[in-house]
Amino acid sequence: MIPGPTYVYACPDCQFRVSKRSIMSGNSFGATRYSDLRIEAPMLPSYPRITKCVRCDCTFWLDETTKVEGAIMPQPVFFYIDVDHIQEVQDEKKNPAFGDQLAIDPALELDLESIKDALFMKVQRNEEDELYLRYQLLWAYHKQLKDGTLTREQLNEDLAHVQNIDALLTLLEEDADGEDGKLFHAELHRFAGRFERSLTMLAPYLNDPLWDPIVQKMRLRCEEGNREVFVLDVP
Ligand SMILES: [Zn+2]
């Protein structure tokens, strides 16, 4: 992975500054892909597009609208493996963009509740923002299931989870023309516990040589009444 510049962003309410790294180039080597479309790629880390100010609790987008002019440039050393080390090296370089702060910490990802709050407060400016937040919410639920901070019983009773899935289905309606789009719709219905609906959508692909291995896994889980995410074995 080749890191790009680290940029500085200011909270629009209180001017508190945070940093966000960028990537010049990366690859998906060693990536794990999940059936909810989440990808864990060690050589292609993702950085948050939205954060919550730790000083005033304002939620703001980390983009051109909040970027402070003047980037903290990366050291001219390439092919870092240790991602944590890059930040240490970059933090040693002082920059006028720091404002009145002695140090700037990386912007934090929104947690599950903060993503819900952000959607409730309608911080999304367009469909792309909303899609981003709704994917983040879906993945936050699934990550909490995985690390054990949320149980399946709790998630099944969380109405916001199903509402989020339905909002995703609406937002993704236009993508439903392609096969992978249709299969993801089927998967979203399965996450919502609508197994019959999911099976109906899977039926046309059951003997398709290209999709059959994945579709069989989805079908099996529907028949078992299983709502869990699984790892896709995609080369
Ligand atoms: Zn603030």
mmCIF file of C-alpha atoms and ligand atoms in Angstrom:
data_model
loop_
_atom_site.group_PDB
_atom_site.id
_atom_site.type_symbol
_atom_site.label_atom_id
_atom_site.label_comp_id
_atom_site.label_asym_id
_atom_site.label_seq_id
_atom_site.Cartn_x
_atom_site.Cartn_y
_atom_site.Cartn_z
ATOM 1 C CA MET A 1 0.000 0.000 0.000
ATOM 2 C CA ILE A 2 1.255 3.492 -0.808
ATOM 3 C CA PRO A 3 -0.161 6.128 1.540
ATOM 4 C CA GLY A 4 -1.257 9.474 0.131
ATOM 5 C CA PRO A 5 -1.301 12.769 2.051
ATOM 6 C CA THR A 6 -2.968 13.072 5.413
ATOM 7 C CA TYR A 7 -5.524 15.874 5.263
ATOM 8 C CA VAL A 8 -6.846 18.063 8.039
ATOM 9 C CA TYR A 9 -10.539 18.809 8.524
ATOM 10 C CA ALA A 10 -12.218 21.361 10.786
ATOM 11 C CA CYS A 11 -15.507 20.937 12.621
ATOM 12 C CA PRO A 12 -17.866 23.517 11.056
ATOM 13 C CA ASP A 13 -19.284 24.431 14.480
ATOM 14 C CA CYS A 14 -16.216 24.782 16.721
ATOM 15 C CA GLN A 15 -13.251 24.492 14.315
ATOM 16 C CA PHE A 16 -11.803 21.514 16.190
ATOM 17 C CA ARG A 17 -9.455 19.746 13.823
ATOM 18 C CA VAL A 18 -9.055 16.098 12.939
ATOM 19 C CA SER A 19 -6.966 14.293 10.375
ATOM 20 C CA LYS A 20 -7.753 11.684 7.793
ATOM 21 C CA ARG A 21 -5.280 9.652 5.831
ATOM 22 C CA SER A 22 -5.614 8.908 2.154
ATOM 23 C CA ILE A 23 -4.265 6.160 -0.067
ATOM 24 C CA MET A 24 -2.291 6.726 -3.239
ATOM 25 C CA SER A 25 -2.651 3.110 -4.248
ATOM 26 C CA GLY A 26 -3.617 -0.119 -2.618
ATOM 27 C CA ASN A 27 -4.837 -3.549 -3.523
ATOM 28 C CA SER A 28 -7.325 -6.096 -2.303
ATOM 29 C CA PHE A 29 -4.667 -8.740 -1.560
ATOM 30 C CA GLY A 30 -5.716 -10.842 1.397
ATOM 31 C CA ALA A 31 -9.173 -9.242 1.477
ATOM 32 C CA THR A 32 -12.148 -10.892 3.132
ATOM 33 C CA ARG A 33 -15.456 -10.227 1.401
ATOM 34 C CA TYR A 34 -18.727 -10.668 3.219
ATOM 35 C CA SER A 35 -22.188 -11.278 1.803
ATOM 36 C CA ASP A 36 -23.306 -7.850 3.091
ATOM 37 C CA LEU A 37 -20.721 -6.369 0.640
ATOM 38 C CA ARG A 38 -18.353 -5.368 3.423
ATOM 39 C CA ILE A 39 -14.699 -5.889 2.525
ATOM 40 C CA GLU A 40 -11.869 -6.157 5.011
ATOM 41 C CA ALA A 41 -8.714 -5.448 3.024
ATOM 42 C CA PRO A 42 -5.459 -5.067 4.975
ATOM 43 C CA MET A 43 -3.727 -3.479 1.981
ATOM 44 C CA LEU A 44 -6.616 -1.152 1.235
ATOM 45 C CA PRO A 45 -7.757 0.429 4.491
ATOM 46 C CA SER A 46 -10.845 2.604 4.383
ATOM 47 C CA TYR A 47 -11.101 5.887 6.235
ATOM 48 C CA PRO A 48 -14.304 7.509 7.477
ATOM 49 C CA ARG A 49 -16.231 9.924 5.254
ATOM 50 C CA ILE A 50 -18.099 11.364 8.207
ATOM 51 C CA THR A 51 -17.214 11.878 11.854
ATOM 52 C CA LYS A 52 -18.470 13.322 15.117
ATOM 53 C CA CYS A 53 -16.584 16.180 16.759
ATOM 54 C CA VAL A 54 -15.189 15.090 20.131
ATOM 55 C CA ARG A 55 -15.334 18.710 21.380
ATOM 56 C CA CYS A 56 -18.899 19.751 20.459
ATOM 57 C CA ASP A 57 -20.617 16.550 19.208
ATOM 58 C CA CYS A 58 -21.362 18.066 15.807
ATOM 59 C CA THR A 59 -21.500 15.445 13.037
ATOM 60 C CA PHE A 60 -19.754 16.527 9.864
ATOM 61 C CA TRP A 61 -18.587 15.193 6.504
ATOM 62 C CA LEU A 62 -14.860 14.855 5.890
ATOM 63 C CA ASP A 63 -14.712 16.247 2.392
ATOM 64 C CA GLU A 64 -13.845 19.401 0.464
ATOM 65 C CA THR A 65 -16.421 21.397 2.446
ATOM 66 C CA THR A 66 -14.546 20.920 5.740
ATOM 67 C CA LYS A 67 -10.985 20.406 4.544
ATOM 68 C CA VAL A 68 -8.377 22.843 5.909
ATOM 69 C CA GLU A 69 -5.993 24.097 3.293
ATOM 70 C CA GLY A 70 -2.508 22.598 3.517
ATOM 71 C CA ALA A 71 -2.008 18.873 3.846
ATOM 72 C CA ILE A 72 0.379 17.022 6.089
ATOM 73 C CA MET A 73 2.545 15.327 3.538
ATOM 74 C CA PRO A 74 3.619 11.742 3.950
ATOM 75 C CA GLN A 75 7.253 10.822 4.459
ATOM 76 C CA PRO A 76 8.981 9.803 1.228
ATOM 77 C CA VAL A 77 9.073 6.191 2.287
ATOM 78 C CA PHE A 78 6.951 3.683 0.480
ATOM 79 C CA PHE A 79 5.578 0.209 0.986
ATOM 80 C CA TYR A 80 4.826 0.444 4.656
ATOM 81 C CA ILE A 81 3.340 -2.703 6.041
ATOM 82 C CA ASP A 82 2.750 -1.442 9.527
ATOM 83 C CA VAL A 83 -0.162 0.947 9.049
ATOM 84 C CA ASP A 84 -0.005 2.216 12.640
ATOM 85 C CA HIS A 85 3.564 3.364 12.182
ATOM 86 C CA ILE A 86 2.674 5.700 9.309
ATOM 87 C CA GLN A 87 0.586 7.863 11.597
ATOM 88 C CA GLU A 88 3.402 8.185 14.152
ATOM 89 C CA VAL A 89 5.790 9.371 11.482
ATOM 90 C CA GLN A 90 3.304 11.845 10.080
ATOM 91 C CA ASP A 91 2.298 13.212 13.472
ATOM 92 C CA GLU A 92 5.849 14.367 14.072
ATOM 93 C CA LYS A 93 5.573 16.823 11.211
ATOM 94 C CA LYS A 94 4.029 20.081 12.364
ATOM 95 C CA ASN A 95 1.847 22.023 10.010
ATOM 96 C CA PRO A 96 0.056 25.401 10.127
ATOM 97 C CA ALA A 97 -3.161 23.520 9.505
ATOM 98 C CA PHE A 98 -3.035 22.426 13.153
ATOM 99 C CA GLY A 99 -4.664 25.733 14.186
ATOM 100 C CA ASP A 100 -4.508 26.231 17.956
ATOM 101 C CA GLN A 101 -4.032 22.529 18.606
ATOM 102 C CA LEU A 102 -0.722 20.931 19.464
ATOM 103 C CA ALA A 103 -1.763 17.654 18.008
ATOM 104 C CA ILE A 104 -4.454 16.365 15.728
ATOM 105 C CA ASP A 105 -6.023 12.974 16.129
ATOM 106 C CA PRO A 106 -7.453 10.900 13.318
ATOM 107 C CA ALA A 107 -11.172 11.358 12.742
ATOM 108 C CA LEU A 108 -13.149 8.579 14.379
ATOM 109 C CA GLU A 109 -15.639 6.357 12.595
ATOM 110 C CA LEU A 110 -19.217 6.874 13.715
ATOM 111 C CA ASP A 111 -20.435 4.098 15.980
ATOM 112 C CA LEU A 112 -23.782 2.387 15.524
ATOM 113 C CA GLU A 113 -25.794 4.863 17.611
ATOM 114 C CA SER A 114 -24.086 7.861 16.001
ATOM 115 C CA ILE A 115 -24.931 6.566 12.530
ATOM 116 C CA LYS A 116 -28.581 6.196 13.586
ATOM 117 C CA ASP A 117 -28.501 9.748 15.000
ATOM 118 C CA ALA A 118 -26.907 11.108 11.825
ATOM 119 C CA LEU A 119 -29.663 9.576 9.668
ATOM 120 C CA PHE A 120 -32.313 10.817 12.074
ATOM 121 C CA MET A 121 -30.870 14.350 11.958
ATOM 122 C CA LYS A 122 -30.739 14.062 8.161
ATOM 123 C CA VAL A 123 -27.083 15.010 7.745
ATOM 124 C CA GLN A 124 -27.190 13.276 4.364
ATOM 125 C CA ARG A 125 -27.186 15.812 1.539
ATOM 126 C CA ASN A 126 -28.048 13.430 -1.260
ATOM 127 C CA GLU A 127 -28.712 9.766 -2.051
ATOM 128 C CA GLU A 128 -25.015 8.941 -2.157
ATOM 129 C CA ASP A 129 -24.547 10.203 1.418
ATOM 130 C CA GLU A 130 -27.601 8.284 2.558
ATOM 131 C CA LEU A 131 -26.426 5.101 0.859
ATOM 132 C CA TYR A 132 -23.041 5.465 2.552
ATOM 133 C CA LEU A 133 -24.624 5.907 6.003
ATOM 134 C CA ARG A 134 -27.042 3.027 5.505
ATOM 135 C CA TYR A 135 -24.272 0.639 4.438
ATOM 136 C CA GLN A 136 -22.257 1.783 7.468
ATOM 137 C CA LEU A 137 -25.263 1.070 9.696
ATOM 138 C CA LEU A 138 -25.822 -2.398 8.223
ATOM 139 C CA TRP A 139 -22.134 -3.214 8.676
ATOM 140 C CA ALA A 140 -22.045 -1.743 12.201
ATOM 141 C CA TYR A 141 -24.851 -4.115 13.221
ATOM 142 C CA HIS A 142 -23.087 -7.071 11.658
ATOM 143 C CA LYS A 143 -19.711 -6.138 13.157
ATOM 144 C CA GLN A 144 -21.295 -5.928 16.616
ATOM 145 C CA LEU A 145 -22.881 -9.341 16.108
ATOM 146 C CA LYS A 146 -19.476 -10.689 15.160
ATOM 147 C CA ASP A 147 -17.637 -9.223 18.139
ATOM 148 C CA GLY A 148 -20.401 -10.247 20.530
ATOM 149 C CA THR A 149 -21.492 -6.764 21.670
ATOM 150 C CA LEU A 150 -24.921 -7.437 20.144
ATOM 151 C CA THR A 151 -26.879 -10.691 20.243
ATOM 152 C CA ARG A 152 -28.970 -12.060 17.400
ATOM 153 C CA GLU A 153 -32.058 -11.816 19.636
ATOM 154 C CA GLN A 154 -31.420 -8.111 20.279
ATOM 155 C CA LEU A 155 -30.856 -7.437 16.593
ATOM 156 C CA ASN A 156 -34.034 -9.246 15.542
ATOM 157 C CA GLU A 157 -36.003 -7.002 17.867
ATOM 158 C CA ASP A 158 -34.345 -3.813 16.631
ATOM 159 C CA LEU A 159 -36.862 -2.222 14.283
ATOM 160 C CA ALA A 160 -34.270 0.259 13.031
ATOM 161 C CA HIS A 161 -32.330 -2.658 11.538
ATOM 162 C CA VAL A 162 -35.206 -3.743 9.280
ATOM 163 C CA GLN A 163 -36.091 -0.122 8.494
ATOM 164 C CA ASN A 164 -32.508 0.392 7.383
ATOM 165 C CA ILE A 165 -32.645 -2.698 5.158
ATOM 166 C CA ASP A 166 -35.867 -1.464 3.554
ATOM 167 C CA ALA A 167 -34.367 1.981 2.977
ATOM 168 C CA LEU A 168 -31.338 0.319 1.358
ATOM 169 C CA LEU A 169 -33.626 -1.743 -0.895
ATOM 170 C CA THR A 170 -35.384 1.445 -1.989
ATOM 171 C CA LEU A 171 -32.134 3.299 -2.611
ATOM 172 C CA LEU A 172 -30.714 0.359 -4.557
ATOM 173 C CA GLU A 173 -33.800 -0.171 -6.684
ATOM 174 C CA GLU A 174 -32.049 1.068 -9.799
ATOM 175 C CA ASP A 175 -29.201 -1.401 -9.270
ATOM 176 C CA ALA A 176 -31.594 -4.322 -9.291
ATOM 177 C CA ASP A 177 -31.206 -4.837 -13.029
ATOM 178 C CA GLY A 178 -27.842 -6.575 -12.815
ATOM 179 C CA GLU A 179 -27.528 -10.108 -11.477
ATOM 180 C CA ASP A 180 -25.285 -9.135 -8.570
ATOM 181 C CA GLY A 181 -27.754 -6.369 -7.717
ATOM 182 C CA LYS A 182 -30.636 -8.847 -7.632
ATOM 183 C CA LEU A 183 -28.654 -11.281 -5.507
ATOM 184 C CA PHE A 184 -27.786 -8.547 -3.019
ATOM 185 C CA HIS A 185 -31.470 -7.654 -2.802
ATOM 186 C CA ALA A 186 -32.193 -11.299 -2.035
ATOM 187 C CA GLU A 187 -29.496 -11.203 0.636
ATOM 188 C CA LEU A 188 -30.987 -8.049 2.190
ATOM 189 C CA HIS A 189 -34.376 -9.774 2.400
ATOM 190 C CA ARG A 190 -32.679 -12.717 4.125
ATOM 191 C CA PHE A 191 -31.032 -10.363 6.651
ATOM 192 C CA ALA A 192 -34.536 -9.019 7.321
ATOM 193 C CA GLY A 193 -35.821 -12.559 7.911
ATOM 194 C CA ARG A 194 -37.941 -12.635 4.755
ATOM 195 C CA PHE A 195 -36.717 -16.046 3.622
ATOM 196 C CA GLU A 196 -39.515 -16.881 1.168
ATOM 197 C CA ARG A 197 -39.020 -13.580 -0.620
ATOM 198 C CA SER A 198 -35.305 -14.218 -0.785
ATOM 199 C CA LEU A 199 -35.775 -17.761 -2.163
ATOM 200 C CA THR A 200 -38.105 -16.465 -4.884
ATOM 201 C CA MET A 201 -35.455 -13.982 -5.966
ATOM 202 C CA LEU A 202 -32.744 -16.657 -5.955
ATOM 203 C CA ALA A 203 -34.707 -19.184 -8.017
ATOM 204 C CA PRO A 204 -33.704 -17.915 -11.499
ATOM 205 C CA TYR A 205 -29.997 -18.252 -10.609
ATOM 206 C CA LEU A 206 -30.002 -21.723 -9.082
ATOM 207 C CA ASN A 207 -28.583 -23.461 -12.140
ATOM 208 C CA ASP A 208 -26.565 -20.587 -13.493
ATOM 209 C CA PRO A 209 -22.966 -21.838 -13.553
ATOM 210 C CA LEU A 210 -21.586 -18.384 -12.760
ATOM 211 C CA TRP A 211 -23.706 -17.699 -9.684
ATOM 212 C CA ASP A 212 -24.689 -21.162 -8.489
ATOM 213 C CA PRO A 213 -22.008 -21.644 -5.786
ATOM 214 C CA ILE A 214 -22.944 -18.401 -4.020
ATOM 215 C CA VAL A 215 -26.666 -18.808 -4.637
ATOM 216 C CA GLN A 216 -26.624 -22.312 -3.110
ATOM 217 C CA LYS A 217 -25.090 -20.915 0.076
ATOM 218 C CA MET A 218 -27.763 -18.229 0.220
ATOM 219 C CA ARG A 219 -30.541 -20.763 -0.484
ATOM 220 C CA LEU A 220 -29.304 -23.113 2.238
ATOM 221 C CA ARG A 221 -29.302 -20.294 4.787
ATOM 222 C CA CYS A 222 -32.828 -19.250 3.790
ATOM 223 C CA GLU A 223 -34.046 -22.816 4.262
ATOM 224 C CA GLU A 224 -32.406 -22.942 7.678
ATOM 225 C CA GLY A 225 -33.972 -19.614 8.686
ATOM 226 C CA ASN A 226 -30.455 -18.260 9.093
ATOM 227 C CA ARG A 227 -30.016 -14.463 8.908
ATOM 228 C CA GLU A 228 -26.240 -14.385 9.410
ATOM 229 C CA VAL A 229 -23.689 -12.852 7.050
ATOM 230 C CA PHE A 230 -21.209 -15.253 5.472
ATOM 231 C CA VAL A 231 -17.829 -14.928 3.803
ATOM 232 C CA LEU A 232 -17.907 -14.987 0.002
ATOM 233 C CA ASP A 233 -15.196 -17.115 -1.549
ATOM 234 C CA VAL A 234 -14.540 -14.853 -4.484
ATOM 235 C CA PRO A 235 -11.068 -15.063 -6.017
HETATM 236 ZN ZN ZN B 1 -16.946 20.789 17.005
#
